[in-house]
GROMACS .gro file of C-alpha atoms in nm:
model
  227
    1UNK     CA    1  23.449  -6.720  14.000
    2UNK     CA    2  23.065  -6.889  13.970
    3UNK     CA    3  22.949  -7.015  13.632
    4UNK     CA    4  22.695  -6.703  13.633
    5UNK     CA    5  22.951  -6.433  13.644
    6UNK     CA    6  23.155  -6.629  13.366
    7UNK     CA    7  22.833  -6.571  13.173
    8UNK     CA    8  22.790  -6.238  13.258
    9UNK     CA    9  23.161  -6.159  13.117
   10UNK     CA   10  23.096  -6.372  12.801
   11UNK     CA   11  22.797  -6.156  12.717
   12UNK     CA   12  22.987  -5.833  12.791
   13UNK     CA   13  23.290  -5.936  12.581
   14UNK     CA   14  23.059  -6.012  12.233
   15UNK     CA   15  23.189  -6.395  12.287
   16UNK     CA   16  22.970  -6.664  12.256
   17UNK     CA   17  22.713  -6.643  12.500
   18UNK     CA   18  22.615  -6.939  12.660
   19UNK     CA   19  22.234  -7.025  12.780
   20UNK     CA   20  22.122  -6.951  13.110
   21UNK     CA   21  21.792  -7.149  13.113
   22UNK     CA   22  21.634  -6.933  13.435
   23UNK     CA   23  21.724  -6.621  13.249
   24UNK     CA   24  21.586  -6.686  12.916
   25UNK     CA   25  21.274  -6.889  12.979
   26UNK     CA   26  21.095  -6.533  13.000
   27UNK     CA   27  21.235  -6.404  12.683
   28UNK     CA   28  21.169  -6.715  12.494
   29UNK     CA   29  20.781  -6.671  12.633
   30UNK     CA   30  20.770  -6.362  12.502
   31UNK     CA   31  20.950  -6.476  12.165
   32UNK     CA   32  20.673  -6.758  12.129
   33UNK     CA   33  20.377  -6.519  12.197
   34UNK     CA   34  20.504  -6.302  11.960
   35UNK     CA   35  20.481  -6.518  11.686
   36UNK     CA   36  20.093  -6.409  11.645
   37UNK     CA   37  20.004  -6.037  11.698
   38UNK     CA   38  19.731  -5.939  11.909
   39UNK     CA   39  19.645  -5.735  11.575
   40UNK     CA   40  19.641  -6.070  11.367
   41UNK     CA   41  19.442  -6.239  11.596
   42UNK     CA   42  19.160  -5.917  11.659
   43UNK     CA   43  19.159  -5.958  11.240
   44UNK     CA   44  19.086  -6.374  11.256
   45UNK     CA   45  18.809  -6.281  11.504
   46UNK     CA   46  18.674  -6.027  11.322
   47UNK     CA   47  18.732  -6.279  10.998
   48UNK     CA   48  18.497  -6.521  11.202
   49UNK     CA   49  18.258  -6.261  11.282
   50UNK     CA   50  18.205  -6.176  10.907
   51UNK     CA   51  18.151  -6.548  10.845
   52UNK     CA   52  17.885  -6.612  11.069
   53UNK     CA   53  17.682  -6.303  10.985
   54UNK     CA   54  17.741  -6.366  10.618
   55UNK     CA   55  17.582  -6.719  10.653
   56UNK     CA   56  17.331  -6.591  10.869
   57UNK     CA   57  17.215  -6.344  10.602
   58UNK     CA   58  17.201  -6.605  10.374
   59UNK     CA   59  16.976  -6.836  10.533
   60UNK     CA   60  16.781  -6.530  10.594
   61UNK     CA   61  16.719  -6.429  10.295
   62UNK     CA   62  16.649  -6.822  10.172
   63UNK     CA   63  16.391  -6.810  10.476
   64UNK     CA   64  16.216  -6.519  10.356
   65UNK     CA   65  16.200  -6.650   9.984
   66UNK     CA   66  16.038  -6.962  10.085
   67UNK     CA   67  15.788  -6.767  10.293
   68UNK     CA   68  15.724  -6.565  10.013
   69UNK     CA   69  15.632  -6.878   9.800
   70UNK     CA   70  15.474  -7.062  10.035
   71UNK     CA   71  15.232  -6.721  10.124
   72UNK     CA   72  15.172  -6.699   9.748
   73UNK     CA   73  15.127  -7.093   9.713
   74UNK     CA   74  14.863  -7.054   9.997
   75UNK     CA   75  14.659  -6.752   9.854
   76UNK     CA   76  14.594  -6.923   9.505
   77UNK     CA   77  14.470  -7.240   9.749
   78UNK     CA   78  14.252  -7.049   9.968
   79UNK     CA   79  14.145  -6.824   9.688
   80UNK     CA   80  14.018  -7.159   9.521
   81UNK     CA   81  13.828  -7.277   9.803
   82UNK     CA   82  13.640  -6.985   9.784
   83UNK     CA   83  13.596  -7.002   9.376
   84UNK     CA   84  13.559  -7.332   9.408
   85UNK     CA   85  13.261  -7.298   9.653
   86UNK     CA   86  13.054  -7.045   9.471
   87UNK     CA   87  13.107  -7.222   9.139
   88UNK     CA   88  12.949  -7.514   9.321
   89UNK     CA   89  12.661  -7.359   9.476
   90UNK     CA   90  12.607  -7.206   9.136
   91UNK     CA   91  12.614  -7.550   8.882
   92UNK     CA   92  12.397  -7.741   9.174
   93UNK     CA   93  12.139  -7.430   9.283
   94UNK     CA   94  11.843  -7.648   9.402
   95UNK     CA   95  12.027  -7.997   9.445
   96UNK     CA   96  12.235  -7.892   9.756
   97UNK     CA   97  12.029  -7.853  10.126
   98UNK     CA   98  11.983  -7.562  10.303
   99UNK     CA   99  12.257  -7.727  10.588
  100UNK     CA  100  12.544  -7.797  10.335
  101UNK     CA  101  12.456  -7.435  10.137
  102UNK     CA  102  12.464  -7.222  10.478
  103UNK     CA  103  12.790  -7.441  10.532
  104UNK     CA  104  12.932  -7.350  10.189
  105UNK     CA  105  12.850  -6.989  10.248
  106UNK     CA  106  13.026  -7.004  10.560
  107UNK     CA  107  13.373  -7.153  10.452
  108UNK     CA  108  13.320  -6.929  10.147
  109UNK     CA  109  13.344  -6.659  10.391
  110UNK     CA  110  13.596  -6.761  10.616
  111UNK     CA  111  13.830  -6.839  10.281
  112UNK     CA  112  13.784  -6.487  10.186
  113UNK     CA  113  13.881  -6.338  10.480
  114UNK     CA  114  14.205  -6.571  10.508
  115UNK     CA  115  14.244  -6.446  10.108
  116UNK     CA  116  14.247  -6.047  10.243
  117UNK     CA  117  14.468  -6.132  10.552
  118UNK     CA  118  14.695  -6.332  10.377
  119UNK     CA  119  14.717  -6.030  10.114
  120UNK     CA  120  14.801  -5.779  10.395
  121UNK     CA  121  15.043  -5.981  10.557
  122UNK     CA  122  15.234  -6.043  10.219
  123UNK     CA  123  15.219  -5.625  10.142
  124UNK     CA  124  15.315  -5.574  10.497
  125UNK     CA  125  15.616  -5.810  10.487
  126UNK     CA  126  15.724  -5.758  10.155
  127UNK     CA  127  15.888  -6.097  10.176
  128UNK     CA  128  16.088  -6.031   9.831
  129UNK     CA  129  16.268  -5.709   9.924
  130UNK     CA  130  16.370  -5.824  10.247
  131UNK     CA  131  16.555  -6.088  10.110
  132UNK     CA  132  16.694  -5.939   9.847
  133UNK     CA  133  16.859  -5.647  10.074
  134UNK     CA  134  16.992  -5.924  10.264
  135UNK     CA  135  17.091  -6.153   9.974
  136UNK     CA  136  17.318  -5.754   9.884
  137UNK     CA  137  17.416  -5.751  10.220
  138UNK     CA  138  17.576  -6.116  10.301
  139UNK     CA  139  17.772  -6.066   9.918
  140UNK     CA  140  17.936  -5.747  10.059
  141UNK     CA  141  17.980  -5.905  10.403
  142UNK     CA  142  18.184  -6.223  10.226
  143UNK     CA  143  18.359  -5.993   9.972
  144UNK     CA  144  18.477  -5.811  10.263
  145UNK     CA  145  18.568  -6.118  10.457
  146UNK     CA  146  18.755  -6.236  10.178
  147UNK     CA  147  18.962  -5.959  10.143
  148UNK     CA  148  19.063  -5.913  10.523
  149UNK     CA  149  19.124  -6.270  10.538
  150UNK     CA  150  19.420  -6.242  10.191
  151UNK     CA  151  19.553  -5.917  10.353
  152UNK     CA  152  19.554  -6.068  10.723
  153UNK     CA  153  19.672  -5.663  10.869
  154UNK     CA  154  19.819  -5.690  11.188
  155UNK     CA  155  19.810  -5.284  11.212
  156UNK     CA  156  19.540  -5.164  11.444
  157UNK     CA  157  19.474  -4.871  11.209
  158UNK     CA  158  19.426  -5.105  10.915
  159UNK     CA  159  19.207  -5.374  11.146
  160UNK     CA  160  18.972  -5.039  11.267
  161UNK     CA  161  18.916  -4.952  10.890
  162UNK     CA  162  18.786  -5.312  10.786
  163UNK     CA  163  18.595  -5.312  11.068
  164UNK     CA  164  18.436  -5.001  11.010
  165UNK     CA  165  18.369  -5.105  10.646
  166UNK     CA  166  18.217  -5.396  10.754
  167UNK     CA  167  17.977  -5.188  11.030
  168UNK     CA  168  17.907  -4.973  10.720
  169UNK     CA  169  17.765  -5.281  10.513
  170UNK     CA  170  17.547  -5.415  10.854
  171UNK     CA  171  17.406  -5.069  10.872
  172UNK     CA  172  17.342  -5.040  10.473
  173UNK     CA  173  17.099  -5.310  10.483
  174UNK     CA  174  16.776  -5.201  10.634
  175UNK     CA  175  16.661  -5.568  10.779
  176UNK     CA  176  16.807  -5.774  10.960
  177UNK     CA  177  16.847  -6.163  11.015
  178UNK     CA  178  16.642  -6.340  11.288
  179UNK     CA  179  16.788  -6.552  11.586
  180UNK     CA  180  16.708  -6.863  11.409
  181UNK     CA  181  16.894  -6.777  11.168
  182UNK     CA  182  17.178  -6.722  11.382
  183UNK     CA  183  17.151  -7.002  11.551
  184UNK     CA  184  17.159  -7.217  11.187
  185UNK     CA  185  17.466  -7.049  11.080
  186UNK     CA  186  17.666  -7.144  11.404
  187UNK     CA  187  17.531  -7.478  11.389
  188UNK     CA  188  17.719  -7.538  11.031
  189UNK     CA  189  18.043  -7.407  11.220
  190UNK     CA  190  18.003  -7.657  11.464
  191UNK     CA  191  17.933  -8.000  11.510
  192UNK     CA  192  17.604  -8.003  11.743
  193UNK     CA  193  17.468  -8.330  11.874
  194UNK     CA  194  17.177  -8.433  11.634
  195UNK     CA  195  16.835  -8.339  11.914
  196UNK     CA  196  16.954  -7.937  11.870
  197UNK     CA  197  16.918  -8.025  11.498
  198UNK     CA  198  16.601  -8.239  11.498
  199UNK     CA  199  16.468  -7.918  11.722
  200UNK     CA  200  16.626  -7.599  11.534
  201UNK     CA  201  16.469  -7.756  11.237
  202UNK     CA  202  16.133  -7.797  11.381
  203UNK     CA  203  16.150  -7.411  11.497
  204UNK     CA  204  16.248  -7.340  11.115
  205UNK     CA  205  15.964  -7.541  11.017
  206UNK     CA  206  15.731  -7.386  11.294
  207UNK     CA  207  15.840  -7.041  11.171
  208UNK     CA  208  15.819  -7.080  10.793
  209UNK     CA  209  15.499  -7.319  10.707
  210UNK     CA  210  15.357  -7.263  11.031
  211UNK     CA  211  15.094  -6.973  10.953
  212UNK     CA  212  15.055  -7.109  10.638
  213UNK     CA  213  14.949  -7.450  10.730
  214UNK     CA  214  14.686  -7.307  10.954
  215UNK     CA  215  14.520  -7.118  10.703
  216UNK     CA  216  14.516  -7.384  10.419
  217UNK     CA  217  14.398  -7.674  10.720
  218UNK     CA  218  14.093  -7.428  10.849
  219UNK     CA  219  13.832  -7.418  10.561
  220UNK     CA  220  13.848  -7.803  10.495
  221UNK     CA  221  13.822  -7.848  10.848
  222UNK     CA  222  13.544  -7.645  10.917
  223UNK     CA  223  13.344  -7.862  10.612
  224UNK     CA  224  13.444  -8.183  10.776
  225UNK     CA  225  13.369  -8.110  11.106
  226UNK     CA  226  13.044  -7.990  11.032
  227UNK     CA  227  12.982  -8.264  10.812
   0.00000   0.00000   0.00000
């Protein structure tokens, strides 16, 4: 009789059964798969998912309230370069030439017009309440997150219901983050090489100060150009 078949009778008889290595290699597969659910994992993804967004939201919302002070911060400037300007012209009326005083009038009016778009592009915005629904939003998000990451559900059912909570918060929030934002929240998950920094940073910059900068450089440029 073959050492397979004594196996065979071992098994049947509820003696001790003895490992057949060509046999069991697929069960013990199986066994070591099974150690994490698909259900577990689907919840660690969705775990991840949360995380990112939730960071995401909240460098949107710190975005948007630097904007905000930065557009306010470059009002009061512009809106002094045209004060400033007419309070001149006024305390030196006959000491200033007719060049520099059609040049003052000028950059007087360019300043006000940068003052009026800079005032509709602040109402339009509404920098503030942007961030704060997304400031609301990225709390519920990491609440949420929090709480499917202590119960860790490995039913479907119970996996489907934070998910749908969580597509319930997303859709709550009327705004939503930008790319860059995104794209700053994955690069604190992972360790990027220091030029997608240098560069993400500079779009940041580009996107936050940018406008700004151009309408705070134009009036003084336009004096010393024509100067």
């Amino acid at each position: 009789m073959t050492p397979a078949l004594d196996v065979t009778r071992s098994e049947r008889g509820g003696g001790v059964a003895i490992a057949h290595p060509q046999r069991d290699a697929p069960g013990a597969e199986r066994a070591r798969l099974s150690v994490v659910p698909t259900d577990a994992r689907a919840a660690d993804q969705l775990v991840q998912t949360m995380r990112l967004v939730k960071a995401a939201r909240f460098n949107a919302a710190a975005r948007l309230e630097t904007k905000q002070a930065v557009s306010l911060f470059t009002q009061s400037i512009v809106a002094l370069y045209f004060v400033g300007l007419a309070v001149w012209q006024a305390v030196y009326v006959g000491q200033i030439d007719d060049a520099t005083n059609r040049l003052m009038t000028f950059v007087q009016l360019v300043s006000s017009v940068f003052t009026l778009m800079l005032g509709l592009l602040e109402a339009m915005n509404d920098y503030k309440m942007k961030a704060h629904h997304l400031q609301n939003c990225a709390l519920a998000v990491s609440e949420l997150a929090q709480e499917l990451r202590i119960a860790r559900p490995t039913d479907v059912q119970e996996v489907q219901a934070f998910r749908r909570r969580y597509n319930d918060a997303l859709r709550a929030c009327p705004v939503n983050h930008d790319r860059i934002d995104f794209l700053f929240a994955k690069l604190e998950e992972t360790a990027a090489d220091r030029p997608a920094r240098v560069m993400l940073s500079i779009r940041h910059a580009l996107d936050v100060y940018g406008l700004y900068v151009l309408f705070l450089a134009v009036p003084p440029l336009i004096w010393w150009v024509h100067q």
